[in-house]
Coordinates of C-alpha atoms in Angstrom, one line a residue:
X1 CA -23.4 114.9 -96.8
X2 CA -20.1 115.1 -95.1
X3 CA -18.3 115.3 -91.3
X4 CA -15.5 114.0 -89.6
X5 CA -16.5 112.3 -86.4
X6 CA -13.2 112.0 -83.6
X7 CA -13.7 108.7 -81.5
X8 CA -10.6 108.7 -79.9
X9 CA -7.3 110.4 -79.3
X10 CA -3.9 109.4 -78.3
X11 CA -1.6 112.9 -77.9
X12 CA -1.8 114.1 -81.3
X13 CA -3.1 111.0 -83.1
X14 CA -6.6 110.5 -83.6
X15 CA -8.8 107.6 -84.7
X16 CA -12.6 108.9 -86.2
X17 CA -14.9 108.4 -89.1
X18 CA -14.9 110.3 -92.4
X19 CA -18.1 110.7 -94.1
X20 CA -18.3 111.7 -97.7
X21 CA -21.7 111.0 -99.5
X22 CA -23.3 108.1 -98.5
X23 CA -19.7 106.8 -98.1
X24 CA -17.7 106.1 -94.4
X25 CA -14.2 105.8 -93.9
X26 CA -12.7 105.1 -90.8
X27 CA -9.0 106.6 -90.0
X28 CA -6.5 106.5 -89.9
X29 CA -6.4 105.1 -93.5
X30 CA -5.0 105.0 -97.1
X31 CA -7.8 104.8 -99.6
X32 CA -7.9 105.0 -103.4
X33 CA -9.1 108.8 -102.7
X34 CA -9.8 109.7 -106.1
X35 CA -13.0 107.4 -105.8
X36 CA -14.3 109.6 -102.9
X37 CA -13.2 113.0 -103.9
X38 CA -13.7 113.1 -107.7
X39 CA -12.3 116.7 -107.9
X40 CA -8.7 115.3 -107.2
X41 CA -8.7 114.1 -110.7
X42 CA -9.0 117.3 -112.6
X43 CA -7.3 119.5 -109.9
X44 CA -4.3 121.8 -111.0
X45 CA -2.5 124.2 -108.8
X46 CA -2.5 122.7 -105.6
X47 CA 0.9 120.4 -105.0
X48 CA 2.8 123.6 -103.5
X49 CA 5.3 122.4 -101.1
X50 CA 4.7 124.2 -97.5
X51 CA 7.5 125.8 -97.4
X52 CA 7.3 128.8 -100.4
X53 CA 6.6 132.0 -99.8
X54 CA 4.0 134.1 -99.4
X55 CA 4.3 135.3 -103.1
X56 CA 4.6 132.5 -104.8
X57 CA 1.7 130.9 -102.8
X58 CA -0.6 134.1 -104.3
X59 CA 0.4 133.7 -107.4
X60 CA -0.3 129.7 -107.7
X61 CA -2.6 128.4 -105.5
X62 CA -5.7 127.2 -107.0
X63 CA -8.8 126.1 -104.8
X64 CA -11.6 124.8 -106.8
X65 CA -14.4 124.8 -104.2
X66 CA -14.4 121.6 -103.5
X67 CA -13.1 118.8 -101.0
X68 CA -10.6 118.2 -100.0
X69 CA -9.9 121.7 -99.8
X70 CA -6.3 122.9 -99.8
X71 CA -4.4 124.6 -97.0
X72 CA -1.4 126.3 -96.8
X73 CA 0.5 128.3 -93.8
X74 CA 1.0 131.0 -96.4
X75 CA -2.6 131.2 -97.2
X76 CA -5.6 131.5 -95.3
X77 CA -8.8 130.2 -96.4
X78 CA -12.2 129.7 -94.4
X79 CA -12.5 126.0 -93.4
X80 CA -15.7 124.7 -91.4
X81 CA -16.3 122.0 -89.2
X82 CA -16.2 118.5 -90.5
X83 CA -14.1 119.5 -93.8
X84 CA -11.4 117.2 -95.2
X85 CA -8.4 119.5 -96.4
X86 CA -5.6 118.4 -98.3
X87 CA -2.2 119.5 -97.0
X88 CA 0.2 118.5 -100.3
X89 CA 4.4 117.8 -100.0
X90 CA 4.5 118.3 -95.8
X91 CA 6.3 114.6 -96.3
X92 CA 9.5 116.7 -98.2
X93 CA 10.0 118.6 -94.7
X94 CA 10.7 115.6 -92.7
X95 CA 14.6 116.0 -93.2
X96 CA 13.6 119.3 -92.0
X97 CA 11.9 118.9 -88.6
X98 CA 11.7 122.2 -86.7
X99 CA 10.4 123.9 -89.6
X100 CA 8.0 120.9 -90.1
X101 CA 6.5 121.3 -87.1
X102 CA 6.4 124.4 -86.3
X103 CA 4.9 125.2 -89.6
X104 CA 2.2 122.3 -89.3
X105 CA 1.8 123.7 -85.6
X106 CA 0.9 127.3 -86.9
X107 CA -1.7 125.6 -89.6
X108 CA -3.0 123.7 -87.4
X109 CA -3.9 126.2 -85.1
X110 CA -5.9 128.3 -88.4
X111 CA -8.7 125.4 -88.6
X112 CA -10.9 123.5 -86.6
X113 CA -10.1 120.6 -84.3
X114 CA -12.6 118.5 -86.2
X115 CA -11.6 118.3 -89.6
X116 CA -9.5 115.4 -91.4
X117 CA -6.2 115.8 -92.9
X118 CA -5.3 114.5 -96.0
X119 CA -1.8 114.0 -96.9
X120 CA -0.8 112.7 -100.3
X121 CA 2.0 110.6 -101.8
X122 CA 3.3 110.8 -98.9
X123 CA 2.3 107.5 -96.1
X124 CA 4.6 104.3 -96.2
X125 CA 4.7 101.7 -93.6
X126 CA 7.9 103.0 -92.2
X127 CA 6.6 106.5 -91.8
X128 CA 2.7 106.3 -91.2
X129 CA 3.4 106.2 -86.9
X130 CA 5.3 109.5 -87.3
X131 CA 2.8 111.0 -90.0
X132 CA -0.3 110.3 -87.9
X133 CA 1.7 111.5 -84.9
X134 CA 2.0 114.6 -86.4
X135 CA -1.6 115.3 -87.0
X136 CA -3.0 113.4 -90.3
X137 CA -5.4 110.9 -90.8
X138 CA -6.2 110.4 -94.8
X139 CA -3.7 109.0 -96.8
X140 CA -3.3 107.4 -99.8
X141 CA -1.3 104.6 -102.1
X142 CA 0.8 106.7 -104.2
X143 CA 4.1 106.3 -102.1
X144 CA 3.7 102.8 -102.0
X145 CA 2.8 102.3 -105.5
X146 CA 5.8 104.3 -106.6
X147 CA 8.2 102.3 -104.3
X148 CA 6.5 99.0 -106.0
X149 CA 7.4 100.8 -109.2
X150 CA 11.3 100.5 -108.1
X151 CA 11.1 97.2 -106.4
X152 CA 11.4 97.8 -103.1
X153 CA 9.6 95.4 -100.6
X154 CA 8.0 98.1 -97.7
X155 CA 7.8 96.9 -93.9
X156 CA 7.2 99.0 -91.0
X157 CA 10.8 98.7 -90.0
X158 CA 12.4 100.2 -93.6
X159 CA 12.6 99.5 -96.8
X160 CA 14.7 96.2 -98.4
X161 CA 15.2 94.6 -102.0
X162 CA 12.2 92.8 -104.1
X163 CA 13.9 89.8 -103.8
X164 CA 13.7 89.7 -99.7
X165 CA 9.7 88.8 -100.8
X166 CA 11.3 85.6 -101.3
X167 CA 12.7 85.0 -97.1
X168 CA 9.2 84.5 -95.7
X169 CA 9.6 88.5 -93.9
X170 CA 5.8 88.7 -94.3
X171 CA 2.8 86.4 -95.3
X172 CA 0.5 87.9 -96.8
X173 CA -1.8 87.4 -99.6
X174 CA 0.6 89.5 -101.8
X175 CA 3.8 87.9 -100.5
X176 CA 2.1 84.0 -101.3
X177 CA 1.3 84.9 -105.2
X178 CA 4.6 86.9 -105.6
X179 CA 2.7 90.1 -105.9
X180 CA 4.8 93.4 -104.7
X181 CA 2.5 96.1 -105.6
X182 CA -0.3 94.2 -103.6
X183 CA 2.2 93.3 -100.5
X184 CA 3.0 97.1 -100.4
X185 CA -0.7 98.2 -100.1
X186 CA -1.2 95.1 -97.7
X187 CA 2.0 96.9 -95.5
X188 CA 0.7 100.4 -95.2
X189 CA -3.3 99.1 -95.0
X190 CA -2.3 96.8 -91.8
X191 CA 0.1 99.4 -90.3
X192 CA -2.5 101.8 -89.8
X193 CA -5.0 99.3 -88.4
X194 CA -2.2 99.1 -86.1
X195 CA -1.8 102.2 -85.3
X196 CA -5.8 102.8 -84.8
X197 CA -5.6 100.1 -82.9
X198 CA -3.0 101.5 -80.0
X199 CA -5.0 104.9 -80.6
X200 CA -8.3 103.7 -78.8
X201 CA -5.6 101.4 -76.5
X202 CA -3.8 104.3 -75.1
X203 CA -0.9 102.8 -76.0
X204 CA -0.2 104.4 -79.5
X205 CA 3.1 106.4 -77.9
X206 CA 4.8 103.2 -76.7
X207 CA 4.4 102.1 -80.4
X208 CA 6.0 105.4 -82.2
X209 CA 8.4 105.0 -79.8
X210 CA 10.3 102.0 -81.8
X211 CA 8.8 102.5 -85.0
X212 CA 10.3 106.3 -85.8
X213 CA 14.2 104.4 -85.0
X214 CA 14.2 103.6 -88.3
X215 CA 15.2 107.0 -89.9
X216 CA 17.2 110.1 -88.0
X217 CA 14.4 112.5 -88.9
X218 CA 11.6 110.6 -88.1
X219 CA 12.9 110.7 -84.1
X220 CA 13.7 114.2 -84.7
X221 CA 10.0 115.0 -85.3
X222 CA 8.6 113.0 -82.9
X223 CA 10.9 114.8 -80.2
X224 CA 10.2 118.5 -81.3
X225 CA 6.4 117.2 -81.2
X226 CA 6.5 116.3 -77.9
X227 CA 7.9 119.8 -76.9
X228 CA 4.7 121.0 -78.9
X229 CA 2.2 123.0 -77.0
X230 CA -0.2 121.1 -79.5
X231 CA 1.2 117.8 -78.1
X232 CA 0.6 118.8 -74.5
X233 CA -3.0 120.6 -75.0
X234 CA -4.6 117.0 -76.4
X235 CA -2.3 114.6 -73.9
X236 CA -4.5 113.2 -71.6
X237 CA -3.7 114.0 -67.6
X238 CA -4.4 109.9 -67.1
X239 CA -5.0 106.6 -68.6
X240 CA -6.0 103.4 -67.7
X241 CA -3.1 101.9 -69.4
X242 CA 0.5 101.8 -68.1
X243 CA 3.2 104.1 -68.8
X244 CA 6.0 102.2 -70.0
X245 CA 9.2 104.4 -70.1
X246 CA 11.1 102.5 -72.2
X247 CA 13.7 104.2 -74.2
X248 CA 16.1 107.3 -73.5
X249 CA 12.7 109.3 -74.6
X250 CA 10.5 108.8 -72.0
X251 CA 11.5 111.1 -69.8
X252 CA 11.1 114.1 -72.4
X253 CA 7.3 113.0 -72.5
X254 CA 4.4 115.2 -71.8
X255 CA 3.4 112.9 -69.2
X256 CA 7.0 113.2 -67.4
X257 CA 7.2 117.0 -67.8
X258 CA 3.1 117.7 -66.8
X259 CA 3.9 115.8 -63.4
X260 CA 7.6 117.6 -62.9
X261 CA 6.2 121.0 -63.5
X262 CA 2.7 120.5 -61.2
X263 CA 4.6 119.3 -58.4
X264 CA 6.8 122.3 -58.3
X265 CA 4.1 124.8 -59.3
X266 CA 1.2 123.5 -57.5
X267 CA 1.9 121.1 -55.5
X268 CA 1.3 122.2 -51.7
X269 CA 3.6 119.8 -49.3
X270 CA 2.3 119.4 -45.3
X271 CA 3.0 121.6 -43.0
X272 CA 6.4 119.1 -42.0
X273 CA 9.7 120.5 -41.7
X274 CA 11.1 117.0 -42.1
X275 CA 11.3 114.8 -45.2
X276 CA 12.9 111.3 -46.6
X277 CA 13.9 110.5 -49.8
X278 CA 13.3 106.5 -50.3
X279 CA 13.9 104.6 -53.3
X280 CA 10.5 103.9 -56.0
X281 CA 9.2 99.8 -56.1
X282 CA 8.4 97.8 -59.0
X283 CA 5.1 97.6 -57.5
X284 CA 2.4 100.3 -58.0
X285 CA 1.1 101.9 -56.2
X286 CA 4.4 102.3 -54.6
X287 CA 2.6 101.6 -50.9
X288 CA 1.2 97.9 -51.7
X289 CA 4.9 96.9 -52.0
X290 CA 6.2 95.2 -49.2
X291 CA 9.8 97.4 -49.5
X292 CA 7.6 100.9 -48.6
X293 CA 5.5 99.3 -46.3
X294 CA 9.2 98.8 -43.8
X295 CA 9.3 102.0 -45.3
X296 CA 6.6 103.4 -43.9
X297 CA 6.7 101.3 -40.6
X298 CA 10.1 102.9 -39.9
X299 CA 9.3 106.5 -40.4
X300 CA 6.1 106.2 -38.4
X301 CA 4.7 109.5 -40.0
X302 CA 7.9 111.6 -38.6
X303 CA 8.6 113.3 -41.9
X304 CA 7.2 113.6 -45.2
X305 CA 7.5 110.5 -47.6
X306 CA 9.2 111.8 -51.2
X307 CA 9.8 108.8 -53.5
X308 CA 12.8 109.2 -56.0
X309 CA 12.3 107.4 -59.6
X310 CA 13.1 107.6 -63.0
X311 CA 11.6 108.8 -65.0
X312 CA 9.1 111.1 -62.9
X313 CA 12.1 112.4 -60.5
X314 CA 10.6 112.6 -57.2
X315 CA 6.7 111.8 -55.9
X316 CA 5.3 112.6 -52.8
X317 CA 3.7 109.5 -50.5
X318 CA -0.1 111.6 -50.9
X319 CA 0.1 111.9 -54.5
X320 CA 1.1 108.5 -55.7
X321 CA -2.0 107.6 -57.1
X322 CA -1.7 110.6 -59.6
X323 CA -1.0 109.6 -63.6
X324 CA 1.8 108.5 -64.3
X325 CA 3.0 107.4 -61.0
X326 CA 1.0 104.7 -60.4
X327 CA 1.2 103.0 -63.6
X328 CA 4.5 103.5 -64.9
X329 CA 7.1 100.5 -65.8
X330 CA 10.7 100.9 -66.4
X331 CA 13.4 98.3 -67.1
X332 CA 15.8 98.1 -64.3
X333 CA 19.4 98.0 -64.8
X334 CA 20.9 99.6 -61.7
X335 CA 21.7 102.5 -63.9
X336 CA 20.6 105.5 -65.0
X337 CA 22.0 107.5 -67.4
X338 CA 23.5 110.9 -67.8
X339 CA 20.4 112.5 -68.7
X340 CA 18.1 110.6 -66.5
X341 CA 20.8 111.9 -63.6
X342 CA 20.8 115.3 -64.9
X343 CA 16.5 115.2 -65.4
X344 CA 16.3 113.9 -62.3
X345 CA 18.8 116.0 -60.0
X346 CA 16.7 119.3 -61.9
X347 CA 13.3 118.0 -60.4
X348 CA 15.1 117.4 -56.7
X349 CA 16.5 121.0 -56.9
X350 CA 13.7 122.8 -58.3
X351 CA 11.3 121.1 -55.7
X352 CA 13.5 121.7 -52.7
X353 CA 14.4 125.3 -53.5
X354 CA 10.4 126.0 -53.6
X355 CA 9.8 123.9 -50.6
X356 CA 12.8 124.4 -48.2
X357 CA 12.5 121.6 -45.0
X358 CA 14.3 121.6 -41.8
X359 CA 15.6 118.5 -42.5
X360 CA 16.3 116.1 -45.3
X361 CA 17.2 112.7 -44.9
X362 CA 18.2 110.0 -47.7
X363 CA 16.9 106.2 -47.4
X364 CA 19.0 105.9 -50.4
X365 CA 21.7 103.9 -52.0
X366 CA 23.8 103.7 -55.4
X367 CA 23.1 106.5 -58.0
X368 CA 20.1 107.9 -56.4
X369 CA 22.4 108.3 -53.3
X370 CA 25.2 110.8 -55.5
X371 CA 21.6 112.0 -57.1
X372 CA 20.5 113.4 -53.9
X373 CA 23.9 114.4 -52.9
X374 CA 24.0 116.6 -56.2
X375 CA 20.7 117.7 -55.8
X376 CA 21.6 118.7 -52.3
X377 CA 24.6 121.1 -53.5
X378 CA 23.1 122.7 -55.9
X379 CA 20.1 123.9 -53.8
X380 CA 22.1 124.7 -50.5
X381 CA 20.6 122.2 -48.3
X382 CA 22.1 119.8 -46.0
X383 CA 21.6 116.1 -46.4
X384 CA 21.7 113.3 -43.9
X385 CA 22.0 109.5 -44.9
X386 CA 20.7 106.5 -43.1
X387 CA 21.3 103.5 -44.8
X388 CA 24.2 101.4 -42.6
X389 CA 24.3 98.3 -45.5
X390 CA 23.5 97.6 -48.9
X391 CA 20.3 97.0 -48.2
X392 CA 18.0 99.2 -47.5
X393 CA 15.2 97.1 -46.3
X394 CA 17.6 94.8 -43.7
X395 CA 17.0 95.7 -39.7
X396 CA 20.2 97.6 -39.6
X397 CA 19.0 100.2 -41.9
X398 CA 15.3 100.6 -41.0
X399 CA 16.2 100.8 -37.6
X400 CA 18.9 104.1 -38.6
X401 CA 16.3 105.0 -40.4
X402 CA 13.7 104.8 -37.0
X403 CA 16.9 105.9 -34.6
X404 CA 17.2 109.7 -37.4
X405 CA 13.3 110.4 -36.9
X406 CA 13.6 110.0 -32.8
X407 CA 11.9 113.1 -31.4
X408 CA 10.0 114.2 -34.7
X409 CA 6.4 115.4 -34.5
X410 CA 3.8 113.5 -36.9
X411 CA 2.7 114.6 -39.5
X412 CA -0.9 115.3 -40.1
X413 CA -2.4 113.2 -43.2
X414 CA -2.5 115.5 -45.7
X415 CA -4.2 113.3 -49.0
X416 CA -6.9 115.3 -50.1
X417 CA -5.5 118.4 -49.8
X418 CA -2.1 117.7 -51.9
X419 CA -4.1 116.0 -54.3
X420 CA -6.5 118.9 -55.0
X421 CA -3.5 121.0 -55.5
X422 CA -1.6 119.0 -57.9
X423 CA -5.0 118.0 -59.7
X424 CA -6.5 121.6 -59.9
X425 CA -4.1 123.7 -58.4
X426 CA -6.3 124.8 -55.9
X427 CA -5.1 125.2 -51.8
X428 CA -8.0 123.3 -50.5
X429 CA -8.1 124.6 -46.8
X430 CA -10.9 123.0 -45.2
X431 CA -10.9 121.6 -41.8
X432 CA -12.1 118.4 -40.6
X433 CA -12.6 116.2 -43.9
X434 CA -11.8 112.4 -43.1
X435 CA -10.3 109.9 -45.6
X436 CA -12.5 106.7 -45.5
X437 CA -12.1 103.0 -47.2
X438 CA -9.2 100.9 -48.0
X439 CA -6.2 101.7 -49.7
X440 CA -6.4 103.1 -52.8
X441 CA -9.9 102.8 -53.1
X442 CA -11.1 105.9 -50.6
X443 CA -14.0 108.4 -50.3
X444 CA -13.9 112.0 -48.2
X445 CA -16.6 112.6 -46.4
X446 CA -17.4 115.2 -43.5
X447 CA -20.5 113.8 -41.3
X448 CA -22.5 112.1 -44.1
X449 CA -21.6 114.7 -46.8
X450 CA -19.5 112.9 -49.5
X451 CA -17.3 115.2 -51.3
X452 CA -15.1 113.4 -53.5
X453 CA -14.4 110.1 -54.5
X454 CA -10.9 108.4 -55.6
X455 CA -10.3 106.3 -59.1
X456 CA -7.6 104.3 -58.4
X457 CA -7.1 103.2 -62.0
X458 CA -6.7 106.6 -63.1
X459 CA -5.4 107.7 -60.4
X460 CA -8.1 110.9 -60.2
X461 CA -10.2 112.7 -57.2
X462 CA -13.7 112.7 -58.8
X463 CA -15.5 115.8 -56.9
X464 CA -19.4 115.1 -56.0
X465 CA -21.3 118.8 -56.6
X466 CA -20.7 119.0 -52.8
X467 CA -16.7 118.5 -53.3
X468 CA -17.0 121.2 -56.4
X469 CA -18.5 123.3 -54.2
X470 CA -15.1 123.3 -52.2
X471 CA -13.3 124.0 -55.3
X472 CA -14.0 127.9 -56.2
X473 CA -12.2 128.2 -59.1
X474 CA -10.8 126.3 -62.4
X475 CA -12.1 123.3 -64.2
X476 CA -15.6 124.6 -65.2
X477 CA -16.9 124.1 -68.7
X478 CA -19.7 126.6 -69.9
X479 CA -23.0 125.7 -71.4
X480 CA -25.8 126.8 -73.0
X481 CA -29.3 127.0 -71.3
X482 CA -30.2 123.2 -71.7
X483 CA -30.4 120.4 -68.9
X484 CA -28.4 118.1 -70.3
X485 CA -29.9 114.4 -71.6
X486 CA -26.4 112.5 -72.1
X487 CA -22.8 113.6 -72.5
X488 CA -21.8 116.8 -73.7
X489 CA -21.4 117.8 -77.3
X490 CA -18.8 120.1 -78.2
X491 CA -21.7 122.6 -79.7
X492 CA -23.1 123.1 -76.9
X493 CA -20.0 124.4 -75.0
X494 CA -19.8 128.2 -74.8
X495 CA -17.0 128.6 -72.8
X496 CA -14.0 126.4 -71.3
X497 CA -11.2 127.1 -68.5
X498 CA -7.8 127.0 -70.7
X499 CA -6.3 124.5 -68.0
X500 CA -9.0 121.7 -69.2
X501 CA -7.1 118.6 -71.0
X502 CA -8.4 115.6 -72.0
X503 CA -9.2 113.4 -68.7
X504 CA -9.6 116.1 -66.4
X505 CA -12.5 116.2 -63.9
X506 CA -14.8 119.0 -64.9
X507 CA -18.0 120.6 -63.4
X508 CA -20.4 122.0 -66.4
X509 CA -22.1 124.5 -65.3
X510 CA -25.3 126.0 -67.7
X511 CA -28.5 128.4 -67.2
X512 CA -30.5 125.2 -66.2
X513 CA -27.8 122.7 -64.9
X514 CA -25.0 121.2 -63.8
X515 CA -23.0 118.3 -64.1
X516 CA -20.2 116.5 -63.2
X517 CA -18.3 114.5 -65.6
X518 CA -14.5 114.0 -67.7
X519 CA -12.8 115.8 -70.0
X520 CA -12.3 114.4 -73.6
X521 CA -11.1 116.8 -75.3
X522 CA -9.4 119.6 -74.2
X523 CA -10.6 123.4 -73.9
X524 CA -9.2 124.4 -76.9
X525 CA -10.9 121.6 -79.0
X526 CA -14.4 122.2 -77.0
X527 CA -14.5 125.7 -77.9
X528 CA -13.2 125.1 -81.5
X529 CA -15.3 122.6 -82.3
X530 CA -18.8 121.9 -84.2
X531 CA -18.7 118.1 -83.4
X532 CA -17.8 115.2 -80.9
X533 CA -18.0 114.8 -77.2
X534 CA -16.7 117.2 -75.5
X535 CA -17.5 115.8 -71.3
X536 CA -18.4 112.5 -70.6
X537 CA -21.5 113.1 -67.9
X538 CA -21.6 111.2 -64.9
X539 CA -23.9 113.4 -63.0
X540 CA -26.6 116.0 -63.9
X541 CA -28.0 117.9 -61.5
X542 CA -30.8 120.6 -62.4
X543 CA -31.2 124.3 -60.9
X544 CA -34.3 126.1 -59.8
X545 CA -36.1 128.7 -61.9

């Protein structure tokens, strides 16, 4: 008996169940692995490093039949569904991290979605964040044993002395009776409960973010992995916990580049020739805040709202309930940096150039004032100011802002159908649909008809069958002829529109149903896939004949 069961993802990282036997292992994990796979302890052949050539790999490689199987880039072998494979010396190409990953990117892509990664000798509290980053989940005690063997004490924050056992760094069981070998298992068994830990939280980025400082090449792999078309497939497109852009990094994150590139590539604007750029608030979303409320007030629906902020750039009024907008955090200095500047000002011009306005007025002070300016040059537009103090919120200033907007037509609310295009990229034209209910927490109806409904925490349009029915294309996942009795399992999916990512809103559609439900994997993983949920159902809805 044997399978590998995914319960819940984080980017890359993933937390699941390993059955071997009549034996379960949940991962990530280091194990004694010897005791589960009794093959490893007469296997020859197989500690290749990833990196030799095809040739040598032909000559050498030796698979015994038996689990876990070894891969390598070089050589292609049949793996099925619910395998463990073994994936020896990828730990001697983290000085080397381009080739690392794109390597482990191309392997990857060779087996299925649902199979666990072993990688030996290799996991030590300092590197197990980065390691199950990069797409591993079995691990095992050797590297910690062997740094025992030269006395050094292991912490998730690098590597000191024996002797600093001694300074009460650490308390347990091993530390107390003086034990290093133990302490060093203790280390690496409680940093990846950690890590599974943030996994199912959502929250395992925010922790790789300060655990890869440690080493040069540990950062360098985590930022070539967030460039990784692997990285952004199995992102999610929202989360119920908060973005917190902490470091220099964050604004290279899926999450910040996904937002950036669907405003300017799908994003439809309303039909308003005018806009203003205001400043982002602390509170989310950005129109419960007292500051954008005067905001608001003062425009009076004259122009078209855009909301400047690092990390995201710029967000539109009717989309600021879309992940990561509405739950991001940042730590405010007053400052931002020559790459959020340059990040930012890239965003303002690639936005403006697609969607040219009449006018463009700036509720702006400090940096984001020489941002806009920038931004402004570069794309050949002209920008007018209205702030007549330092602050923007005084009466002065709201009333400049007023006095600039004299004489400029409303605009007509335009929610539903911005949101449908940066959700789906779909140009929802239909007239006549009303926005009901309180801030955030709205429904769209027509008559009695309810079409989609809003998720404030997620910041996601869920479309009723009604509202799918508005959506023609995208965002369908393809079944086989069953009514579905629960969620969907990956083998049941023939088919899956590329675009799906974990979180997305899906309609399923089969021979003798449909349904309506989330995205928890992403296409590529439904299609690829033997195992695992693959759409969490909310409603099932049966066809005739």
């Amino acid at each position: 008996m044997k399978g590998v069961e995914i319960l819940s993802r984080d980017g890359t990282a993933r937390y699941g169940r390993l059955t071997v036997e009549e034996q379960a292992l949940l991962f990530p994990s280091a194990t004694d692995t010897t005791e589960i796979f009794p093959a490893l302890n007469n296997r020859a052949g197989t500690s290749i490093p990833p990196a030799d050539d095809p040739g040598f790999i032909s000559r050498f490689l030796v698979r015994d039949g038996n689990q876990p199987i070894p891969v390598h880039v070089h050589s292609p072998t049949d793996i099925q569904s619910g395998e463990t494979v073994i994936a020896p010396n990828w730990h001697t190409l983290l000085s080397r991290p381009r080739d690392f990953c794109q390597l482990l990117d191309e392997l990857k892509g060779t087996i299925p979605p649902d199979t666990c990664w072993y990688l030996p000798g290799a996991a030590l509290p300092e590197n197990a964040a980065i390691l199950v980053h990069a797409g591993f989940d079995l691990f095992d005690y050797i590297a910690a044993d062997l740094a025992t063997a030269q006395g050094i004490f292991c912490l998730p924050d690098g590597q000191y002395p024996e002797k600093v056992m001694e300074e009460g760094l650490c308390s347990c069981q091993g530390c107390k009776g003086g034990d290093l070998h133990l302490h060093n298992r203790i280390a690496l068994d409680q940093e990846l409960a950690l890590i599974g830990r943030r996994i199912r939280d959502g929250t395992f980025r925010e922790l790789l973010d300060g655990r890869c400082r440690t080493k040069p090449e540990l950062v360098s792999v985590m930022r070539h992995i967030e460039r990784s078309d692997r990285m952004e497939q199995n992102s999610p497109v929202s989360r119920a916990s908060q973005f917190l852009a902490t470091s220099g990094d964050s604004i290279h994150r899926v999450e910040v580049r996904r937002f950036a590139d669907r405003l300017v590539e799908r994003y439809i604007p309303p039909a308003s020739d005018v806009a203003v750029l205001i400043p982002c608030s602390a509170k989310k979303p950005y129109s419960l805040s007292q500051s954008h409320r005067k905001f608001s007030q003062a425009i009076g629906r004259r122009a078209h709202e855009l909301i400047m902020t690092s990390p995201l750039g710029l967000v539109p009024r009717d989309i600021e309930l879309c992940y990561p907008a509405a739950a991001y955090d940042v730590p405010v200095t007053g400052y931002w940096d020559h790459e959020e500047r340059y990040q930012i000002t890239r965003t303002l011009v690639r936005y403006f150039t697609r969607h040219p306005y009449r006018r463009v007025i700036a509720h702006l002070d400090g940096d984001a004032r020489i941002i806009a300016q920038d931004a402004a040059d570069q794309a050949g537009f002209e920008i007018e100011f209205s702030c007549r103090s330092e602050r923007l919120t005084d009466h002065n200033s709201l009333q400049a802002l007023s006095e600039a907007l004299a004489g400029e037509r409303k605009v007509k609310s335009h929610l539903v159908r911005g949101m449908i295009s940066f959700q789906f990229g779909y140009d929802l034209k239909v007239p006549n649909l009303e926005v009901k209910g309180s801030y955030p927490d709205q429904v769209v109806k027509r008559g009695r008809i309810l079409y989609f409904t809003t998720n404030p925490s997620l910041g996601m349009l869920r479309p009723t069958f009604d509202g799918w029915s508005l959506i023609e294309t995208g965002y369908r996942v393809y079944i086989d002829d069953f009514v579905p009795q629960g969620d969907i399992l990956a083998p049941g999916v023939i088919d899956a529109d590329p675009v799906i990512r974990p979180g997305d809103e899906v309609l399923v559609i089969g021979d003798k149903a449909m349904a309506t439900g989330r995205a928890v994997m992403s296409a590529d993983e439904m299609v690829r896939s033997s195992r695992g949920i693959a759409v969490r159902v909310r409603k099932v809805k049966k066809l005739d004949g």
